[in-house]
XYZ file of C-alpha atoms in Angstrom:
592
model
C -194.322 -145.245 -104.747
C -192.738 -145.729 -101.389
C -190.148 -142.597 -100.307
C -187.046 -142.812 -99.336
C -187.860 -142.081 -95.674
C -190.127 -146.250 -96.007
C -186.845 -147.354 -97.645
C -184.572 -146.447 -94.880
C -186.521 -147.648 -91.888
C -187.150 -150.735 -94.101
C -183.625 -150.982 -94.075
C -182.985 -149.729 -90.557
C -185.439 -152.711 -88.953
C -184.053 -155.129 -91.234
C -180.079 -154.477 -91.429
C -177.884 -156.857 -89.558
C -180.429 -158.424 -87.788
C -181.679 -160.204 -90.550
C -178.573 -160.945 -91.718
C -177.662 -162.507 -89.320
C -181.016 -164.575 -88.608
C -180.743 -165.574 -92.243
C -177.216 -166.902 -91.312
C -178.271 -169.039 -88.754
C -180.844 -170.477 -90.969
C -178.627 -171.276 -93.329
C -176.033 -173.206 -90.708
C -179.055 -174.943 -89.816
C -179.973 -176.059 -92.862
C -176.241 -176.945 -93.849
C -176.172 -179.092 -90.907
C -179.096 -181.171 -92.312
C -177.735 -181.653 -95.580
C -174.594 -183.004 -93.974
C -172.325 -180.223 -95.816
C -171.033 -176.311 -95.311
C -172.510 -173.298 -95.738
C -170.582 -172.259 -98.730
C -171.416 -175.321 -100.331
C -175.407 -174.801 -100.541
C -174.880 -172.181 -102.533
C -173.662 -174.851 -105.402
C -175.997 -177.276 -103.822
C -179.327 -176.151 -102.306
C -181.919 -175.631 -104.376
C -179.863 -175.637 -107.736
C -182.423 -177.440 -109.645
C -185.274 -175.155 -108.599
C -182.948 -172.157 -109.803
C -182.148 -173.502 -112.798
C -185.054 -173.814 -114.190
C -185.744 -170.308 -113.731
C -183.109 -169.228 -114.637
C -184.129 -171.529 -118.136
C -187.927 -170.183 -118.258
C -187.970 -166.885 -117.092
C -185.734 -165.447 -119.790
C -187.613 -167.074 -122.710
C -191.127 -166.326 -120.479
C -190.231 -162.269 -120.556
C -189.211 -162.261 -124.694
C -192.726 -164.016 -125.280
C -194.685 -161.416 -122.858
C -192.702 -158.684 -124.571
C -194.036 -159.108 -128.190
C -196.476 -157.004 -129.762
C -199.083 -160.251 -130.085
C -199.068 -162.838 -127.964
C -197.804 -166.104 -129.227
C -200.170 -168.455 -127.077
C -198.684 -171.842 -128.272
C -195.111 -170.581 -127.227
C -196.535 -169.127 -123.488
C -198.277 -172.404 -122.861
C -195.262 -174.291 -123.611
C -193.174 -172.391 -121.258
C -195.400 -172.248 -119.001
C -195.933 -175.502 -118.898
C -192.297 -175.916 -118.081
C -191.846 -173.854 -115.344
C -191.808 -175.392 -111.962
C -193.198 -172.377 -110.463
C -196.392 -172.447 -112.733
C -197.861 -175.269 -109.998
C -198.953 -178.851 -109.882
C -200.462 -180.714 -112.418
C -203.744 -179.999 -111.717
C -202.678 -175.760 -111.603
C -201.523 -176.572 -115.195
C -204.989 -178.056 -116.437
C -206.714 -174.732 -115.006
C -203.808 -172.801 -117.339
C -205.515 -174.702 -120.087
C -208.832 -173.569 -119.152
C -207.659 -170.139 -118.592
C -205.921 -169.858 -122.386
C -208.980 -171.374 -124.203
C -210.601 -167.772 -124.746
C -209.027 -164.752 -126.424
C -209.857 -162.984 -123.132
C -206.835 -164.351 -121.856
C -204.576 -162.190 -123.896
C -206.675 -159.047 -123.207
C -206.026 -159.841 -119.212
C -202.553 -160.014 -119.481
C -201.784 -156.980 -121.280
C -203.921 -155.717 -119.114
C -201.702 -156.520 -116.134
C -198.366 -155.852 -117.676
C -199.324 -152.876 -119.519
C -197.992 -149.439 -117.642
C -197.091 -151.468 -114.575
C -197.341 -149.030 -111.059
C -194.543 -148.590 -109.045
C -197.030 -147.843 -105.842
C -197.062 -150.595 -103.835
C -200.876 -150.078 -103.187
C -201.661 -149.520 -107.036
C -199.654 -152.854 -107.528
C -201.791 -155.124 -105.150
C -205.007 -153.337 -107.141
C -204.037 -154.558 -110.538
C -203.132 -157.917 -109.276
C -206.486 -158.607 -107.308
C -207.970 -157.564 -110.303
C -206.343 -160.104 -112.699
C -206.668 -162.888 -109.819
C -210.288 -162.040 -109.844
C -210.885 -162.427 -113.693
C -208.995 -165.461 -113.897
C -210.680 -166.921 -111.888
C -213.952 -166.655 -114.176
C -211.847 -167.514 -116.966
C -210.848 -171.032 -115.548
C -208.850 -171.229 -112.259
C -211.643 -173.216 -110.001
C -211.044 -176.160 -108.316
C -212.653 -179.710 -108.622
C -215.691 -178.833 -107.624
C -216.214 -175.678 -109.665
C -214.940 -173.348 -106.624
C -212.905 -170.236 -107.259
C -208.966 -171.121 -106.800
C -207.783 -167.591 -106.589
C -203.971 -168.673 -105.037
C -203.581 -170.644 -108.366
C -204.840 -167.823 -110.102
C -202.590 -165.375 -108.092
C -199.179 -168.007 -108.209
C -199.555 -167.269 -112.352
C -199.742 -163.481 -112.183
C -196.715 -163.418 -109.891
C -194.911 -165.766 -112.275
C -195.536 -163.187 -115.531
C -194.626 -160.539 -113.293
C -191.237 -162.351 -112.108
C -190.343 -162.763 -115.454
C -191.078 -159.206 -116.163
C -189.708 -157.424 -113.315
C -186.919 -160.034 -111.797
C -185.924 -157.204 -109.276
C -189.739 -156.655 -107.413
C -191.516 -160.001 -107.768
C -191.122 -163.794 -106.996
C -193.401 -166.735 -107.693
C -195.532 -166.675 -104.929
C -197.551 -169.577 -102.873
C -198.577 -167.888 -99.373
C -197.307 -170.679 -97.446
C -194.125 -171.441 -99.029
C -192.805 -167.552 -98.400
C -194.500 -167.687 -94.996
C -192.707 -170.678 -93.923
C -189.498 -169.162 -94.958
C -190.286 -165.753 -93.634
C -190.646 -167.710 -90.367
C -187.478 -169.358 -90.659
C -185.430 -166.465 -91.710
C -186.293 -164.377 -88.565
C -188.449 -161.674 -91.150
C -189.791 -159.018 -88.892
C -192.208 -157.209 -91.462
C -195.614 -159.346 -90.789
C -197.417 -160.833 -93.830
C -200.630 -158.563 -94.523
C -203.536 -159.582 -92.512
C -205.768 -158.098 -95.314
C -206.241 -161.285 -97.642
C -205.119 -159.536 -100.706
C -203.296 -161.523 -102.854
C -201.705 -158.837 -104.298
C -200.699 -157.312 -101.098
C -199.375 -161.035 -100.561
C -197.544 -160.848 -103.445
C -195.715 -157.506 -103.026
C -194.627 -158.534 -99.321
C -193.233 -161.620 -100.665
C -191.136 -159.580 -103.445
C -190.352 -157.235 -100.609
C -188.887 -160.135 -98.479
C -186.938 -161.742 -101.083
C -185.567 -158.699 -101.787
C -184.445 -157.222 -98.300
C -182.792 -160.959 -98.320
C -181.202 -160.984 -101.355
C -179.512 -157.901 -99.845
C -178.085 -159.440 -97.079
C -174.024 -160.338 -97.292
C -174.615 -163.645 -95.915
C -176.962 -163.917 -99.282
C -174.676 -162.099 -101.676
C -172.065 -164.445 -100.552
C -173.527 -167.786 -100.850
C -175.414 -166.924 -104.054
C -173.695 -165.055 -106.603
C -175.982 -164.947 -109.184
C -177.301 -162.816 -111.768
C -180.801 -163.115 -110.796
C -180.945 -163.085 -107.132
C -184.928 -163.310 -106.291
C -184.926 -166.101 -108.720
C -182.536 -167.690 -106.144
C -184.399 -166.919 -103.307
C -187.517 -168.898 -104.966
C -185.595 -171.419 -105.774
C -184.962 -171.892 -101.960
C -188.539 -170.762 -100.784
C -189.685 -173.904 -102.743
C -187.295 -175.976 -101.320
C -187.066 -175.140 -97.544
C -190.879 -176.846 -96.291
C -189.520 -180.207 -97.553
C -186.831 -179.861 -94.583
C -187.345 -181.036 -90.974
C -185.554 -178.355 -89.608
C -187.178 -178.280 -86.260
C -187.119 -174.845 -84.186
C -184.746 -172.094 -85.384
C -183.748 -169.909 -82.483
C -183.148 -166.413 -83.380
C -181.036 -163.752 -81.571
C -181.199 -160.441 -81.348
C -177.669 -159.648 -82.220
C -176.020 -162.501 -80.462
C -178.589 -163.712 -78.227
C -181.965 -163.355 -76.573
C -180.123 -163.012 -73.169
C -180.777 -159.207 -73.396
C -177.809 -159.459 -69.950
C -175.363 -161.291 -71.680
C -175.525 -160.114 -74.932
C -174.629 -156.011 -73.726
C -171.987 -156.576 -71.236
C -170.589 -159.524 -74.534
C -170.950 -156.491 -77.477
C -169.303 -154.001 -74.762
C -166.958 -155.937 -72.789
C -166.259 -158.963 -74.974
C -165.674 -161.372 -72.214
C -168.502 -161.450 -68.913
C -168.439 -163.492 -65.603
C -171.603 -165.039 -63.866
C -171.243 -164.878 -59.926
C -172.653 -166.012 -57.156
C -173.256 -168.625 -54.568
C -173.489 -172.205 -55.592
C -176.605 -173.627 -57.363
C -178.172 -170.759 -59.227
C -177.767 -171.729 -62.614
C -174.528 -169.876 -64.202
C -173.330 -173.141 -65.484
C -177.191 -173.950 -67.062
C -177.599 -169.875 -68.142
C -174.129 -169.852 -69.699
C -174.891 -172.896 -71.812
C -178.475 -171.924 -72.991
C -177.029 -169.012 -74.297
C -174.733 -170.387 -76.908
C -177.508 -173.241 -77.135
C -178.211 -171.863 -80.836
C -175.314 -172.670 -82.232
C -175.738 -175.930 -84.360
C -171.985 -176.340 -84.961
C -170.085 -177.932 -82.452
C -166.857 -176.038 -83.242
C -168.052 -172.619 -82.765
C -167.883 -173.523 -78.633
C -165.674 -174.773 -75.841
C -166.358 -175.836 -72.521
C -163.425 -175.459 -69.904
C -163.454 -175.659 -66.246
C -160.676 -173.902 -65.041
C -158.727 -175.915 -61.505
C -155.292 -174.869 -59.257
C -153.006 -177.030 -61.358
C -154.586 -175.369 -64.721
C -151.649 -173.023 -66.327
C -150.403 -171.072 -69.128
C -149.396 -174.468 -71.267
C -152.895 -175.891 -70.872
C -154.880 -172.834 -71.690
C -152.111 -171.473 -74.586
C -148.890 -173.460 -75.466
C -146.767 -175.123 -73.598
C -143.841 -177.312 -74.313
C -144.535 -181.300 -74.281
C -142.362 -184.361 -74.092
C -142.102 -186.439 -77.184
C -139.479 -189.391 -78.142
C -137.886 -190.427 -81.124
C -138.351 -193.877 -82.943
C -134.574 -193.624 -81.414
C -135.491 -193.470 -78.021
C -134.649 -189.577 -78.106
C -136.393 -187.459 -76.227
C -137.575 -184.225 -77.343
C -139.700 -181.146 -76.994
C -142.650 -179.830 -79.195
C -145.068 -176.971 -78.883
C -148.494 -178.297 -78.225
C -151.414 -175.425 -78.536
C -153.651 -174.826 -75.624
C -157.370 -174.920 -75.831
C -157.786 -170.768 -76.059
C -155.133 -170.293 -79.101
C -156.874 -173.574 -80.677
C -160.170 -171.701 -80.705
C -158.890 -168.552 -81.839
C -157.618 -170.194 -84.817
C -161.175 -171.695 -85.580
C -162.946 -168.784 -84.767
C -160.269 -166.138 -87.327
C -160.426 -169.122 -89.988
C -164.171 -169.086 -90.144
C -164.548 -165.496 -89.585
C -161.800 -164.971 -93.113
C -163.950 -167.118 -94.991
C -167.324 -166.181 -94.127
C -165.728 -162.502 -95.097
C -164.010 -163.628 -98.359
C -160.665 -163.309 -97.169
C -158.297 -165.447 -98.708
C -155.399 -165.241 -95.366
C -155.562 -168.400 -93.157
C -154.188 -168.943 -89.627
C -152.603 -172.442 -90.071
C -150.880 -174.648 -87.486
C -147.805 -173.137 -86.426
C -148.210 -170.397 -88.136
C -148.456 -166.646 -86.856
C -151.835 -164.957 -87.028
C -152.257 -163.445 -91.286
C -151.063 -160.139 -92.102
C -153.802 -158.164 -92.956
C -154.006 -154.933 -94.680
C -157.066 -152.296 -93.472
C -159.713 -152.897 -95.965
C -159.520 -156.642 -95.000
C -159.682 -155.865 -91.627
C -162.373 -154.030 -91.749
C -164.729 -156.123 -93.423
C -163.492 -158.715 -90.628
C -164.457 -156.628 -88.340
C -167.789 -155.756 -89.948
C -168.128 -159.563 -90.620
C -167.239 -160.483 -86.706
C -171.054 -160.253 -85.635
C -172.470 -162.872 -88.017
C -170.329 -166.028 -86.918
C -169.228 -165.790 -83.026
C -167.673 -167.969 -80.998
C -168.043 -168.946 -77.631
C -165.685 -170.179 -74.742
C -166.943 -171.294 -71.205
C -164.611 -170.781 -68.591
C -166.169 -172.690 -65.582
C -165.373 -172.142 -62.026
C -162.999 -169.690 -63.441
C -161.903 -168.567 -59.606
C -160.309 -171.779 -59.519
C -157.686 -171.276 -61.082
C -154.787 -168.791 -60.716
C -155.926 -166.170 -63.757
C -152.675 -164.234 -63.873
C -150.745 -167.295 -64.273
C -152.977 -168.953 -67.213
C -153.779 -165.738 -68.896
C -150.308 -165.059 -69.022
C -149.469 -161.666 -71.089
C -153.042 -162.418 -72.975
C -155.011 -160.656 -70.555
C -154.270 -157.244 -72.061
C -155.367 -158.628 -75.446
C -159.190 -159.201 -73.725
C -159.982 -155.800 -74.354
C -162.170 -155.009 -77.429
C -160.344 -152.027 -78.835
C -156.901 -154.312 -78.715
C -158.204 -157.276 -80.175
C -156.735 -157.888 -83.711
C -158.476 -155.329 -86.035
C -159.772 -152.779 -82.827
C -158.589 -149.538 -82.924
C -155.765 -150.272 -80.436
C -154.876 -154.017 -81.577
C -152.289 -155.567 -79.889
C -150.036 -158.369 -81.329
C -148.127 -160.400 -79.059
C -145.185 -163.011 -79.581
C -145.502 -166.193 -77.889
C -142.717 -166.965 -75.795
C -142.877 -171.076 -76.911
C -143.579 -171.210 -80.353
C -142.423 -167.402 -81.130
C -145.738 -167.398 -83.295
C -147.417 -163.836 -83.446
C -150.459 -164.327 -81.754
C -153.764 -162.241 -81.575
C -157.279 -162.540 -80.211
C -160.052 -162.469 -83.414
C -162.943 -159.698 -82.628
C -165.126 -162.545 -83.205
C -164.852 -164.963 -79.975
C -166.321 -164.552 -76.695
C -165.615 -165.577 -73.121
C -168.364 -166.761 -70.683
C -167.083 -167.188 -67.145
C -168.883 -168.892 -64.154
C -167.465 -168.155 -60.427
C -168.760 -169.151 -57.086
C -168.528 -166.558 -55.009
C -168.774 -169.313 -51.622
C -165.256 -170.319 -53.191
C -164.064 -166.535 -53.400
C -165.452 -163.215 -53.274
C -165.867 -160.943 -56.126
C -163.918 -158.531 -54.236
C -161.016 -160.753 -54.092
C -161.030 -160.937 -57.892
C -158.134 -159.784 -59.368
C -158.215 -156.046 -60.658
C -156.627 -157.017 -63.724
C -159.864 -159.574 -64.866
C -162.420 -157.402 -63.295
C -161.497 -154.456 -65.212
C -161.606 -156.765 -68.324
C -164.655 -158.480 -67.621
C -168.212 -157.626 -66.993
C -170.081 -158.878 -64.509
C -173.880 -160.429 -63.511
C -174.381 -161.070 -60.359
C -176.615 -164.141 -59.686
C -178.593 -164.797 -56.439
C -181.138 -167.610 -55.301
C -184.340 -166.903 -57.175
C -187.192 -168.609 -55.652
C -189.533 -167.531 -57.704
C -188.220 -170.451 -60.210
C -189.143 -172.705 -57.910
C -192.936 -171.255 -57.472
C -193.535 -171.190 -60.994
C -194.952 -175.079 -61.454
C -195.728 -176.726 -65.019
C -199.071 -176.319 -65.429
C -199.792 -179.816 -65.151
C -198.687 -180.369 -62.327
C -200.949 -181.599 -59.210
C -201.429 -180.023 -55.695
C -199.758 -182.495 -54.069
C -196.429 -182.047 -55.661
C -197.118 -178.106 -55.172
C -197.528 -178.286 -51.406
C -194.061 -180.094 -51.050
C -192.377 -177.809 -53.581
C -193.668 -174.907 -51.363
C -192.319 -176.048 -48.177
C -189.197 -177.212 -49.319
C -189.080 -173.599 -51.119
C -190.454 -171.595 -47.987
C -187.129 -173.626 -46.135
C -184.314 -172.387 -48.501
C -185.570 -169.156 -48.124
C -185.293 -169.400 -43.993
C -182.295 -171.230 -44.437
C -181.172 -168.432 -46.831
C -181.925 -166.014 -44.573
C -179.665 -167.012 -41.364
C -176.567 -167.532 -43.883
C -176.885 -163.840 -44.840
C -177.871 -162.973 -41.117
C -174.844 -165.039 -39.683
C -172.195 -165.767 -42.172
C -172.823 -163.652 -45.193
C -174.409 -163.520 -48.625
C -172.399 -165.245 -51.087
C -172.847 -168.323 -49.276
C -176.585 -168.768 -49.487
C -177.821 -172.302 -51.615
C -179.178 -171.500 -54.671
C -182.429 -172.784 -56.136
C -181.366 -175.349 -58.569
C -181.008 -178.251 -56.046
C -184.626 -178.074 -55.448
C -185.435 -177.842 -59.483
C -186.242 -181.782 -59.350
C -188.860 -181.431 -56.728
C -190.233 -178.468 -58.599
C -190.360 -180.974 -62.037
C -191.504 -184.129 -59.877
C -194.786 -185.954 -61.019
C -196.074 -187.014 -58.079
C -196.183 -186.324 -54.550
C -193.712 -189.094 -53.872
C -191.458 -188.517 -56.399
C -190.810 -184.824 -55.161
C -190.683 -186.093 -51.346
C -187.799 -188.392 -52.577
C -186.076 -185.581 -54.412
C -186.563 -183.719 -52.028
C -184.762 -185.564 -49.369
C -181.814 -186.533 -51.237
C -181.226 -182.597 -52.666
C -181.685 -182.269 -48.464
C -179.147 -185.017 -47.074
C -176.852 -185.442 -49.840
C -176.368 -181.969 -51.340
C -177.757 -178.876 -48.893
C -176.424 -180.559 -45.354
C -173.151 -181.135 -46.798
C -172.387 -177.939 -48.164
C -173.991 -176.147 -44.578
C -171.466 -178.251 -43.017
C -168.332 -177.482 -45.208
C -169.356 -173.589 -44.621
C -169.854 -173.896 -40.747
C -167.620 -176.918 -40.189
C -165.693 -174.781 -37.634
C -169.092 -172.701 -36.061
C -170.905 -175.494 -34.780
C -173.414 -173.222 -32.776
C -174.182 -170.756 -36.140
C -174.624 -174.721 -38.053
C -177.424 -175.538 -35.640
C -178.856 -171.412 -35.720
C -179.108 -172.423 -39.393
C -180.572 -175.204 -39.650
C -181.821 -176.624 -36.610
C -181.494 -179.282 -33.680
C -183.853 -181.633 -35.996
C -180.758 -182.641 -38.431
C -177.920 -181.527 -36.449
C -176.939 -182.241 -32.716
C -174.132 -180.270 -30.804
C -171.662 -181.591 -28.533
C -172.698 -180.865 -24.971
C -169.170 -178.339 -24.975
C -170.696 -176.541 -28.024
C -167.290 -177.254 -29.574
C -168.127 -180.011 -31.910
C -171.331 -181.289 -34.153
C -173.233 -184.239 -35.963
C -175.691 -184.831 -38.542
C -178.574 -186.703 -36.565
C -180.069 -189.844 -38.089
C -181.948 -189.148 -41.350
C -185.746 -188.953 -40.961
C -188.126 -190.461 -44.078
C -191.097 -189.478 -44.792
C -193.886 -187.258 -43.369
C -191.125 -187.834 -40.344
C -188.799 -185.837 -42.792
C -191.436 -183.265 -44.677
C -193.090 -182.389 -40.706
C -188.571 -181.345 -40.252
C -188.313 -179.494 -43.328
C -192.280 -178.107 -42.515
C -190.786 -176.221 -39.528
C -187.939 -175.195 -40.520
C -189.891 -173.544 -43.350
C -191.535 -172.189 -40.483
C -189.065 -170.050 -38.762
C -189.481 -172.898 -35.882
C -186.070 -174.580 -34.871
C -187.513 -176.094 -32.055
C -190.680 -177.525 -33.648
C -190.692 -180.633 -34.146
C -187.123 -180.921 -32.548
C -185.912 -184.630 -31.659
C -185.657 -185.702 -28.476
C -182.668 -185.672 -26.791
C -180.371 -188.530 -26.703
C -180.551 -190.365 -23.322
């Protein structure tokens, strides 16, 4: 019998993690079907669950007579999906022919074990006598997973709480799907199979997500019913998180800080790295993408007051909600239902009342349906101003239902207003625009922080199919950023270095030409440009930079131009020395 001690690590490696994987499934799944998650629940499946829910009840009275009545099991059997195709049915027949039949099953039922090892036993030991009483195949070959799928149907009928009908690859699938992390047995045992499968379906059925969307008497019946279902899906790839994400970065400084900020110079993938990370999320409403600007304020991000006239020509005033209080909304509504909450935040309508047991299964629930909002180039803008009296909310602990929560009137619509524990901010900020340090102490105390710096080593790492051609540019154009890196830091400083990404498309090129093409328009239309914004007054640290190949100096030292573009090897032989550490190499002749 498994201890306590099994049961609690069970339950310790499963927990919330599964819950929430099994969440995302579900969202996934809802998505295909074109309807909500609450809905499947009525929906998904039903048919598959109702006819257990028909069979299983009348299967158990038969099994729990004194004689078997053989006419009445093959009946039911005979009726119930799980018992198999057509052809599983016709080995049944086989199987109940002889009286030996009887004799098997009570000696499978009779006594059952509790062990989980004495369990797999008796059923390999039925499986294996069934076999000789009739499960082969076609061609007179043992069929012990037929065999095996009508032991763990008697046994789900006889112990609803342990047991499910069982097909390995059905419960694999799912297992798969649902994020399980307690591998199917390696052994071959089909009893072994069998008792992980029960053991799955029931560490699901546990789940609240579960429990929620399938109230039910019966719940491994349930969980069948959806097992049998599921492989008929094109789901594609489910993306599980650990917690929130897979972004091991991220997801701390989001669980500790609520709210985090990617930095760094421009081109090194905050944008791309803040957008994978919510990638999972299959419904569109769970995110928001913002890119914060100098005219962006308090009315765009919150409320604000808008004109509006009158059929009469008057004009008038009305409270239009910003794109942060229109997210919290979404992100409290779904959290209250997903929580069974009944309170609703409507249009202009203060944030629900909320006594503490409510609030504390919100805040229990908060994990299981996050949302996400992108603030990009978030230095941009003036944060005190569009923040507003909100940024105190930011803080975990004084978010509505933390230990400190704050609730704050809105001076437009005099709404109470709140942030839910359940949404999260992403930032993106370039430090060439404005250094960390010159972040205001309000945000960075609020916010946590990655720092993110050209990483060449992206650029190194070519698809494996790609040829040596493309991999000799892609070094030399990589081997130049990091020179070119290298006097920014050495002469201006290091948050204006160019990050990586505008050489990704020579890295992905597929073909030698290709990447010399990307290469030279990342060069003349993206790299030289932004070198000359940063040294547009330091003509003489422009050329230490990059070079008297693409840029000449007045003969004063006062002034500079970009010379004529090169094409080519012309170009590559350039970018070669540069790469080089050479800014003479290679060096144009000068201008007569």
């Amino acid at each position: 019998m498994r201890c306590d001690s099994d049961l609690l690590e069970r339950g310790f490696v499963m927990g919330r993690d599964l819950d929430t994987r099994f969440s995302q499934l579900l969202e996934t799944i809802a998505k295909h079907e074109n309807t909500t998650v609450e809905m499947l629940g009525k929906t998904f499946a039903s048919n598959e669950i109702e006819n257990r829910r028909t069979f299983y009840p009348q299967l158990k009275q038969v099994l729990s007579e004194q004689e078997l009545n053989i006419a009445e099991f093959k009946k039911i059997i005979t009726n119930c999906w799980a018992s198999g195709s057509r052809f599983d049915i016709i080995q049944f027949g086989r199987f109940t022919k002889g009286e030996d039949a009887e004799v098997l099953i009570q000696t499978l039922i009779k006594d059952f074990p509790q062990d989980d090892a004495e369990t797999a036993a008796r059923i390999d030991a039925f499986t294996t006598e069934a076999v000789r009483l009739g499960y082969q195949d076609k061609k007179g070959s043992p069929n012990g997973s037929a065999a095996a799928a009508l032991c763990s149907v008697l046994l789900t009928a006889l112990f609803p709480e342990r047991f499910v009908d069982y097909r390995q690859s059905r419960w694999r699938d799912f297992a798969q799907k649902a994020g399980y992390d307690i591998s199917f047995p390696a052994t071959g045992s089909y009893g072994q199979g069998i008792v992980w499968a029960g053991q799955f379906a029931a560490d699901l059925a546990e789940t609240r997500t579960f429990k929620r969307t399938w109230n039910v008497e019966y719940p491994l019946w349930a969980v069948a019913g959806i097992a049998w279902v599921l492989p008929g899906l094109k789901l594609g790839e489910i993306n599980h998180m650990p917690g929130i994400n897979e972004d091991d970065e991220i997801t701390t400084l989001l669980r500790h800080k609520k709210q985090v900020i990617l930095y760094g110079p421009p081109g090194t993938g905050k944008t791309y790295r803040a957008n994978n990370y919510i990638s999972h999320l299959n419904a569109h409403d769970h995110k928001e993408f913002v890119t914060f600007h100098p005219s962006f304020g308090y009315e765009d991000f919150i409320e604000g007051l808008r004109p509006l006239t009158t059929d009469d020509g008057t004009l008038t005033y009305r409270v239009e909600d910003g794109i942060f209080k229109t997210l919290s909304r979404r992100a409290f509504n779904v959290l209250a239902e997903r929580a069974g909450i009944e309170g609703r935040w409507n249009e202009s309508e203060s944030i629900p009342h909320l006594d503490d047991t409510e609030k504390k299964e919100l805040l229990k629930t908060a994990p299981e349906v996050p949302f996400y909002l992108i603030i990009d180039e978030i230095n941009r803008g003036d944060i005190s101003r569009i923040f507003g009296e909100l940024i105190t909310l930011l803080e975990g602990d004084k978010r509505y239902c933390g230990e400190n929560e704050i609730t704050t009137t809105l001076p437009y619509s005099k709404e109470k207003f709140a942030i839910p524990p359940n949404l999260y901010i992403i930032g993106t900020m370039n430090t060439a625009d404005k250094s960390i340090s010159l972040v205001d102490a309000a945000l960075r105390r609020r916010f946590g922080f990655i720092e993110m710096m050209p990483d060449c080593s992206v650029l190194r790492s070519l698809p494996d199919d790609n040829d040596n051609e493309v991999e000799e540019i892609v070094d030399i154009a990589t081997d130049a950023l990091e020179t070119i890196n290298e006097r920014i830091t050495g002469n201006y400083d290091r948050d204006h270095q160019i990050g990586h990404s505008y050489l990704m498309k020579v890295r992905n090129a597929g073909s030698r030409d290709d990447a010399l093409e990307m290469l030279r328009f990342a060069w003349y239309h993206e790299i030289i440009p932004l070198l000359q914004e940063y040294y547009y007054d330091a003509p003489t640290r422009f050329n230490e930079v990059i070079g008297s190949r693409f840029v000449k100096l007045s003969q004063d030292d006062r002034s500079f131009e970009i010379r004529e573009r090169l094409y080519g090897d012309d170009f590559l032989m350039a970018v070669e020395a540069l790469a080089n550490g050479n800014r003479e190499q290679g060096q144009a002749e000068p201008d007569e």
